[in-house]
XYZ file of C-alpha atoms in Angstrom:
556
model
C 85.798 114.360 56.024
C 89.228 113.275 57.095
C 90.142 109.665 56.320
C 93.273 107.782 57.424
C 94.606 104.798 55.566
C 97.193 102.250 56.575
C 99.159 101.767 53.429
C 100.527 98.478 54.741
C 97.034 96.969 54.658
C 95.475 95.407 51.559
C 92.122 96.811 52.566
C 90.659 99.629 50.437
C 88.836 101.087 53.426
C 90.281 103.739 55.718
C 91.105 102.680 59.193
C 89.725 105.965 60.542
C 87.197 108.529 59.375
C 86.179 111.730 61.059
C 84.203 114.877 60.256
C 85.252 118.517 60.719
C 81.800 119.325 62.115
C 79.334 117.415 64.215
C 76.328 119.160 62.615
C 77.248 118.916 58.948
C 80.024 117.958 56.678
C 82.486 120.744 55.986
C 84.982 120.577 53.161
C 88.654 120.250 54.037
C 90.825 122.933 52.284
C 94.195 122.490 53.933
C 96.104 120.201 56.228
C 99.559 119.968 57.797
C 101.238 117.535 60.190
C 103.258 118.563 63.269
C 106.912 118.459 62.177
C 108.003 116.480 65.295
C 104.791 114.701 66.486
C 103.255 113.277 63.369
C 100.053 112.153 65.129
C 99.091 115.852 65.518
C 97.316 117.101 62.449
C 95.964 120.665 61.920
C 93.107 121.028 59.407
C 91.513 124.041 57.720
C 87.958 124.108 56.412
C 85.724 126.040 54.079
C 84.031 127.524 57.158
C 87.270 129.178 58.275
C 87.749 126.984 61.340
C 91.140 125.646 62.442
C 90.837 122.129 63.961
C 93.566 120.008 65.540
C 93.401 116.238 65.815
C 95.290 113.591 67.767
C 95.123 110.836 65.170
C 96.177 108.140 67.622
C 92.939 107.997 69.560
C 90.291 110.518 68.640
C 87.717 110.685 65.953
C 86.715 114.257 66.905
C 89.034 117.282 67.033
C 90.821 118.028 70.248
C 91.072 121.729 69.599
C 88.769 123.957 67.523
C 89.529 127.641 66.818
C 88.144 130.241 64.415
C 90.914 131.291 61.977
C 88.874 133.301 59.520
C 85.350 134.376 58.496
C 86.209 132.975 55.033
C 87.615 129.777 53.630
C 90.952 128.787 55.189
C 93.099 128.253 52.109
C 96.358 127.138 53.690
C 98.072 126.477 56.957
C 101.620 125.504 57.955
C 103.434 124.633 61.148
C 106.717 126.416 61.569
C 109.312 123.816 60.450
C 111.516 124.325 63.518
C 109.271 125.998 66.094
C 106.107 123.850 65.928
C 104.311 125.925 68.544
C 104.015 128.572 65.807
C 101.450 128.255 63.041
C 100.668 130.276 59.878
C 97.267 130.503 58.157
C 96.190 132.101 54.883
C 92.557 132.797 54.099
C 90.271 133.553 51.129
C 89.922 137.068 52.526
C 93.579 137.773 51.752
C 94.706 137.752 55.353
C 97.835 135.942 56.611
C 98.021 135.225 60.331
C 100.852 134.139 62.605
C 99.681 132.150 65.633
C 102.195 132.864 68.412
C 102.341 131.343 71.942
C 101.975 133.985 74.630
C 105.256 134.750 76.328
C 105.649 133.166 79.735
C 102.851 130.647 79.133
C 103.710 126.979 79.140
C 101.773 124.561 76.993
C 98.841 122.951 78.773
C 99.540 119.612 80.268
C 96.184 118.181 79.408
C 96.476 115.013 77.272
C 99.275 112.602 77.136
C 101.376 114.692 74.851
C 101.355 117.953 76.861
C 101.325 119.725 73.500
C 99.899 123.248 73.153
C 97.812 122.240 70.130
C 96.144 119.399 72.099
C 95.075 121.602 74.959
C 91.462 122.064 73.791
C 89.777 125.343 74.822
C 92.910 126.377 76.794
C 94.748 126.789 73.430
C 92.821 129.995 72.642
C 94.036 131.464 75.975
C 97.628 130.666 75.264
C 97.881 131.934 71.669
C 98.207 135.400 70.291
C 97.401 136.146 66.614
C 99.664 138.555 64.732
C 98.379 139.892 61.457
C 101.172 139.558 58.953
C 99.006 140.743 56.057
C 95.614 142.471 56.542
C 92.641 141.688 54.435
C 93.572 142.286 50.785
C 91.660 142.467 47.486
C 92.970 139.034 46.439
C 92.915 135.739 48.230
C 96.163 134.368 49.613
C 96.408 130.707 48.654
C 99.724 129.745 50.205
C 102.009 130.716 53.035
C 104.983 128.816 51.681
C 106.742 131.935 50.304
C 106.418 133.730 53.641
C 107.787 130.753 55.561
C 110.769 130.584 53.250
C 111.695 134.159 54.141
C 111.038 133.669 57.863
C 112.821 130.343 58.081
C 115.486 130.720 60.778
C 117.852 128.431 58.810
C 118.723 131.263 56.401
C 121.880 129.525 55.433
C 119.789 126.892 53.591
C 118.155 129.668 51.556
C 120.647 130.404 48.778
C 121.359 133.667 46.998
C 119.701 132.175 43.931
C 116.509 131.557 45.912
C 116.560 135.190 47.155
C 117.081 136.452 43.591
C 114.271 134.289 42.288
C 111.964 135.537 45.019
C 112.951 139.112 44.307
C 111.967 138.657 40.657
C 108.533 137.342 41.744
C 108.042 140.313 44.058
C 109.063 142.729 41.275
C 106.446 141.039 39.037
C 103.828 141.473 41.727
C 104.764 145.101 42.220
C 104.429 145.678 38.466
C 100.995 144.107 38.479
C 99.801 146.273 41.338
C 101.424 149.344 39.673
C 99.373 148.723 36.561
C 96.190 148.433 38.661
C 97.016 151.740 40.427
C 97.343 153.449 37.084
C 94.075 152.176 35.611
C 91.411 154.928 35.739
C 91.436 157.908 38.142
C 93.746 157.815 41.167
C 90.916 158.865 43.506
C 88.885 155.816 42.441
C 91.615 153.236 43.253
C 90.693 150.949 46.159
C 93.033 151.895 49.077
C 93.652 148.157 49.599
C 95.633 148.079 46.340
C 97.895 150.865 47.661
C 98.268 148.959 50.885
C 99.214 145.845 48.952
C 101.858 147.853 47.061
C 103.341 148.936 50.423
C 103.588 145.366 51.709
C 105.260 144.113 48.527
C 107.691 147.119 48.810
C 108.475 146.107 52.357
C 109.223 142.478 51.259
C 111.429 143.820 48.456
C 113.343 146.024 50.854
C 114.061 143.095 53.196
C 115.212 140.936 50.266
C 117.479 143.755 48.994
C 119.080 143.990 52.394
C 119.708 140.254 52.417
C 121.092 140.067 48.894
C 123.361 143.116 49.320
C 124.147 142.812 53.037
C 127.872 143.246 52.320
C 127.451 146.079 49.892
C 126.160 149.645 49.988
C 124.044 148.842 46.962
C 121.837 146.672 49.155
C 121.141 149.635 51.415
C 120.429 151.890 48.396
C 118.056 149.404 46.767
C 116.278 148.816 50.037
C 115.703 152.496 50.794
C 114.405 152.959 47.238
C 111.922 150.159 47.713
C 110.729 151.698 50.963
C 110.245 155.101 49.387
C 108.301 153.685 46.448
C 106.037 152.079 48.977
C 105.561 155.398 50.741
C 105.026 157.300 47.524
C 102.607 154.889 45.842
C 101.178 153.014 48.761
C 99.430 153.552 52.107
C 100.888 153.701 55.637
C 101.286 150.179 57.138
C 102.525 148.677 60.346
C 102.822 151.900 62.332
C 104.996 153.604 59.796
C 107.482 150.714 59.422
C 108.555 151.671 55.866
C 109.346 155.223 56.914
C 111.283 153.992 60.034
C 113.345 151.570 57.935
C 114.096 154.255 55.337
C 115.178 156.730 58.025
C 117.559 154.158 59.537
C 118.990 153.226 56.159
C 119.520 156.888 55.231
C 121.348 157.487 58.476
C 123.604 154.420 57.935
C 124.375 155.442 54.344
C 125.277 158.932 55.550
C 127.661 157.553 58.155
C 129.229 155.172 55.627
C 130.122 158.006 53.392
C 133.907 158.283 53.468
C 133.901 162.031 52.919
C 130.971 164.321 53.501
C 130.360 166.697 50.671
C 131.478 170.219 51.435
C 128.534 172.546 50.757
C 129.791 175.708 49.041
C 127.703 178.800 48.555
C 127.065 179.745 44.992
C 128.757 183.118 44.929
C 127.600 183.904 41.410
C 123.977 183.571 42.520
C 124.573 185.898 45.406
C 126.134 188.556 43.145
C 123.510 188.339 40.382
C 120.454 187.705 42.560
C 119.355 191.310 42.530
C 118.922 191.139 38.779
C 115.947 188.787 39.123
C 114.114 191.099 41.542
C 111.063 192.744 39.902
C 110.243 196.473 39.872
C 107.626 196.970 42.556
C 105.193 199.712 43.498
C 104.987 200.454 47.214
C 101.249 201.213 46.816
C 100.687 197.583 45.898
C 102.630 196.034 48.833
C 100.851 193.389 50.880
C 100.372 194.557 54.489
C 102.777 193.071 57.067
C 101.523 192.105 60.522
C 103.716 190.909 63.388
C 102.184 187.831 65.021
C 98.525 188.800 64.958
C 96.430 187.441 67.790
C 93.915 184.675 67.073
C 91.100 187.196 67.582
C 92.622 189.772 65.282
C 93.240 187.146 62.574
C 89.741 185.758 62.858
C 87.922 189.149 62.828
C 90.074 191.344 60.650
C 92.095 189.086 58.321
C 90.581 185.611 57.680
C 88.660 185.456 54.403
C 89.233 189.158 53.965
C 92.724 189.991 52.783
C 96.195 188.591 52.331
C 98.833 189.537 54.887
C 102.503 188.791 55.480
C 102.883 187.459 59.034
C 106.230 187.885 60.769
C 107.391 186.395 64.069
C 105.166 183.327 63.867
C 108.009 181.059 62.715
C 110.787 182.326 65.010
C 110.521 179.353 67.384
C 110.519 176.662 64.634
C 113.497 174.313 64.923
C 113.861 174.688 61.110
C 114.765 178.366 61.620
C 117.745 177.779 63.851
C 121.199 178.384 62.332
C 122.053 174.684 62.073
C 118.775 173.528 60.517
C 117.500 173.226 56.974
C 120.752 173.938 55.201
C 121.446 171.893 52.103
C 123.940 169.871 54.180
C 121.231 169.172 56.771
C 118.758 168.012 54.162
C 121.364 165.677 52.725
C 121.940 164.175 56.131
C 118.296 163.603 56.956
C 117.048 162.659 53.452
C 119.949 162.507 50.918
C 119.313 158.933 49.864
C 115.504 159.137 49.876
C 113.602 158.911 46.580
C 111.155 161.717 45.857
C 109.087 162.955 42.884
C 110.198 166.143 41.219
C 108.810 168.383 38.450
C 111.022 169.090 35.467
C 110.428 172.499 33.930
C 110.000 176.004 35.322
C 106.209 175.834 35.467
C 103.531 173.130 35.110
C 101.767 174.847 32.172
C 104.802 174.456 29.861
C 104.492 171.839 27.154
C 107.864 170.412 28.101
C 106.884 170.013 31.767
C 107.242 166.483 33.162
C 107.743 164.519 36.413
C 110.542 162.246 37.485
C 111.762 160.207 40.478
C 115.169 160.933 41.903
C 117.075 160.885 45.202
C 117.384 164.072 47.183
C 121.177 163.904 46.726
C 120.790 163.746 42.946
C 118.244 166.532 42.980
C 120.582 168.828 44.995
C 123.549 167.973 42.755
C 121.760 168.364 39.511
C 119.414 171.297 40.123
C 120.395 173.142 43.350
C 124.202 173.324 43.297
C 124.544 173.152 39.542
C 123.302 175.568 36.908
C 120.835 173.686 34.726
C 119.035 174.950 31.601
C 115.977 172.953 32.756
C 114.624 173.654 36.201
C 113.934 170.920 38.679
C 111.437 171.466 41.509
C 110.268 169.407 44.394
C 106.839 171.166 44.394
C 103.705 170.829 46.475
C 104.652 167.368 47.728
C 103.854 165.707 51.036
C 107.537 165.422 51.951
C 106.869 165.598 55.667
C 104.586 162.579 55.522
C 107.226 160.551 53.772
C 110.135 161.815 55.966
C 108.707 162.547 59.454
C 112.115 163.628 60.747
C 111.748 166.877 58.723
C 108.273 167.355 60.037
C 109.692 167.664 63.573
C 111.392 170.870 62.427
C 108.191 172.714 61.544
C 104.891 173.560 63.251
C 101.403 174.076 61.878
C 100.323 177.703 62.544
C 97.585 178.048 65.111
C 95.606 180.027 62.603
C 95.083 176.862 60.587
C 92.756 175.468 63.255
C 90.197 178.281 63.043
C 88.222 176.641 60.229
C 85.585 173.919 60.671
C 87.589 171.310 58.713
C 90.260 169.152 60.338
C 91.866 168.289 57.047
C 95.159 170.284 57.122
C 97.588 169.412 54.393
C 101.289 170.253 54.746
C 103.332 170.289 51.570
C 106.920 171.206 50.736
C 108.582 173.247 47.973
C 112.328 172.916 47.388
C 113.872 174.292 44.290
C 116.397 176.652 42.576
C 115.996 180.237 41.646
C 113.596 180.807 38.725
C 110.999 178.191 39.423
C 107.445 179.495 38.877
C 103.944 178.613 40.045
C 101.700 180.125 37.339
C 98.837 182.435 38.297
C 96.134 180.227 39.841
C 93.740 180.025 42.849
C 92.861 177.384 45.422
C 89.560 176.861 47.301
C 91.425 176.743 50.615
C 93.115 178.937 53.185
C 96.838 179.027 52.344
C 99.780 179.770 54.588
C 103.020 179.893 52.645
C 105.911 179.683 55.141
C 109.324 180.596 53.757
C 112.056 178.770 55.623
C 115.003 179.374 53.300
C 115.424 181.872 50.428
C 112.919 184.369 49.046
C 110.008 184.502 46.567
C 108.183 187.130 44.589
C 104.419 186.790 44.903
C 101.605 188.669 43.097
C 97.978 188.387 44.154
C 94.687 189.187 42.396
C 91.200 189.268 43.853
C 88.514 186.797 42.700
C 86.489 189.780 41.429
C 88.902 190.391 38.519
C 88.884 186.816 37.288
C 87.557 187.796 33.855
C 90.683 189.889 33.308
C 93.006 186.981 34.169
C 91.804 184.728 31.300
C 91.526 181.311 33.042
C 92.045 178.251 30.850
C 88.863 177.013 29.291
C 89.732 173.316 29.689
C 88.291 171.765 32.865
C 91.556 170.387 34.275
C 93.146 173.885 34.336
C 90.028 175.936 35.077
C 91.727 177.584 38.099
C 94.945 178.547 36.218
C 95.404 181.725 34.184
C 96.708 181.649 30.595
C 98.675 184.842 31.172
C 102.413 184.915 31.753
C 102.240 187.429 34.596
C 105.610 189.108 34.198
C 105.707 188.889 30.388
C 102.048 189.168 29.283
C 100.954 189.056 25.703
C 98.825 192.185 25.640
C 97.437 191.576 22.206
C 96.087 188.269 23.258
C 95.141 189.373 26.826
C 94.271 193.092 26.547
C 92.321 193.284 29.835
C 95.137 191.941 31.971
C 96.977 195.270 32.696
C 93.769 196.779 34.046
C 93.437 194.188 36.852
C 94.559 195.637 40.221
C 96.917 193.480 42.250
C 99.043 193.256 45.426
C 102.614 192.028 45.598
C 105.300 191.128 48.014
C 108.715 189.524 48.403
C 108.411 186.768 51.006
C 111.653 186.405 52.918
C 112.984 183.646 55.115
C 111.111 183.546 58.442
C 107.886 185.065 57.127
C 104.598 183.460 56.156
C 101.936 184.734 53.691
C 98.246 184.134 54.363
C 96.274 183.774 51.114
C 92.481 183.684 51.412
C 90.457 181.109 49.505
C 89.986 181.646 45.731
C 92.518 184.462 45.628
C 94.651 184.245 42.489
C 98.442 184.070 43.206
C 101.582 183.902 41.157
C 104.953 182.786 42.727
C 108.494 183.005 41.458
C 111.584 181.943 43.376
C 114.268 184.569 43.681
C 116.908 182.320 45.208
C 117.259 178.626 46.124
C 114.388 178.180 48.517
C 112.705 175.687 50.821
C 109.129 176.545 51.681
C 106.278 174.821 53.452
C 102.628 175.455 52.856
C 99.690 174.685 55.088
C 96.252 174.373 53.584
C 93.099 174.465 55.680
C 89.679 174.047 54.103
C 87.531 177.148 54.552
C 84.254 176.907 56.483
C 82.094 177.541 53.442
C 83.865 174.716 51.599
C 83.832 172.098 54.430
C 82.351 169.484 52.088
C 84.944 170.070 49.425
C 88.376 168.603 49.312
C 91.516 170.715 48.975
C 92.344 171.981 45.540
C 94.030 169.846 42.897
C 97.752 170.297 42.868
C 99.695 171.663 39.969
C 101.244 168.296 39.348
C 97.950 166.495 39.222
C 96.472 169.077 36.865
C 99.325 168.776 34.338
C 99.466 164.977 34.422
C 95.756 164.689 33.860
C 95.916 167.252 31.074
C 98.411 165.178 29.232
C 96.492 161.942 29.737
C 93.010 162.098 31.354
C 93.155 158.455 32.315
C 96.592 158.766 33.938
C 96.363 159.718 37.657
C 99.164 161.565 39.311
C 101.513 158.783 40.427
C 102.828 160.879 43.266
C 99.505 161.784 44.924
C 100.676 165.205 45.775
C 98.249 166.486 48.289
C 95.640 169.175 47.976
C 96.608 172.530 49.419
C 95.444 174.042 52.636
C 98.385 174.913 54.730
C 101.797 174.524 53.254
C 105.349 175.413 53.936
C 108.247 175.831 51.507
C 111.976 175.577 51.732
C 112.909 177.465 48.548
C 116.371 177.989 47.463
C 115.045 179.976 44.555
């Protein structure tokens, strides 16, 4: 019930009483008066209906609209543009009711107000979903209205700072939820919520630091954290904002860094090349036809494919240099692995900007290797994805789940001997890698780890084996190759492979699930295996994707 009292009267009875529903009484959950026409009152109910009254003359609502399937927790007229309304529901959704452009408010009723136009109101309003359905109810739209208030001058820096602290607290709460239990079991809505809070934080950082570069840096970091930890929202808005901020920061740089070649690495690079036996070389094929690949290669044997990457934009002279990567993604935050290989006890993960990664691990000699390994870089930074193409061979399987991951690291980084349940295409864009491959038939001689999390990884240090501990290893036949820039290596499912970077390299890898494993997801990444091994309840915070088809840009 809605009851109206005249406070000037001595009577204890209301001068007007009305019900939200003709059929039954529905509880009132929220109410707001029109900021300029006080007789117009909008009311929300437990049934999710939005009703509008003209309190001067009517005991029944003039306009009735469905605002939610759940309880309507709060509603607010825009303080300056009263033809706009915001509603928050028990379902967690926040809606913005917007007049359709070019439509004039209905003239029905003495006021000529849009909200008193009855059934015509639904034809003149468009609903924009500010927040989708979330795991928790939204009880108030006040905070959102503060940020959206056009009179920003009245919103002080202190207010922005206070709001930023609240958003940081919310992010921390969601972060803890994301890290409770296994990552795969986390409700995607929590990741989506993390993305929305990251978006709000980015906007606040821009407002607080609008006259300083630090505001741009903090905002782009917030966007990237939302991309790394969250889910895609609003048609890739976080990614678009981050791309624009990176471009602006690049242009604001007073002097662009001069990228100098590391001459010492050039001179000494031959020392890291292994002794190889020509009888063990992987066969090289120049752009095999789809038919040839399907009938003679797929599932049967590894091959080095040349010519298939010649038309990639990334292979042009001006693309995918260190300078180009700085320009496109220098200020972006990415997860990296610290340590030469994920089976080392000292192996760890860290967050850093691409610029810091290049400075500390690519252009500078470092006793501890840093590696951007098996990460969905192209999903986070779509501008890089435009430079590469998924090989046609990846579409021959029955599974549409093609994962594209990136490897970017210095010379000496290692992927220990392991296998994946997927078709792998390792595409070398920059640099070179030494790769050794073993058939699934010799698994017993490769000594896989006994623990479940590393069951598909060998205990053997391939190039420096402990023969007393692993006496059968030398008897296992193998193939080997050096993958050079512009070539890709096809690795059949469940074939063991060991990879070592011979120079700074950038590689990409496509993974396509094999027909006989169409019900299985792609294999667990190295990063996920190691993180889980250290703490079984701690999921990989970077969600590095399973492997199917991947490309690398290795400067190894």
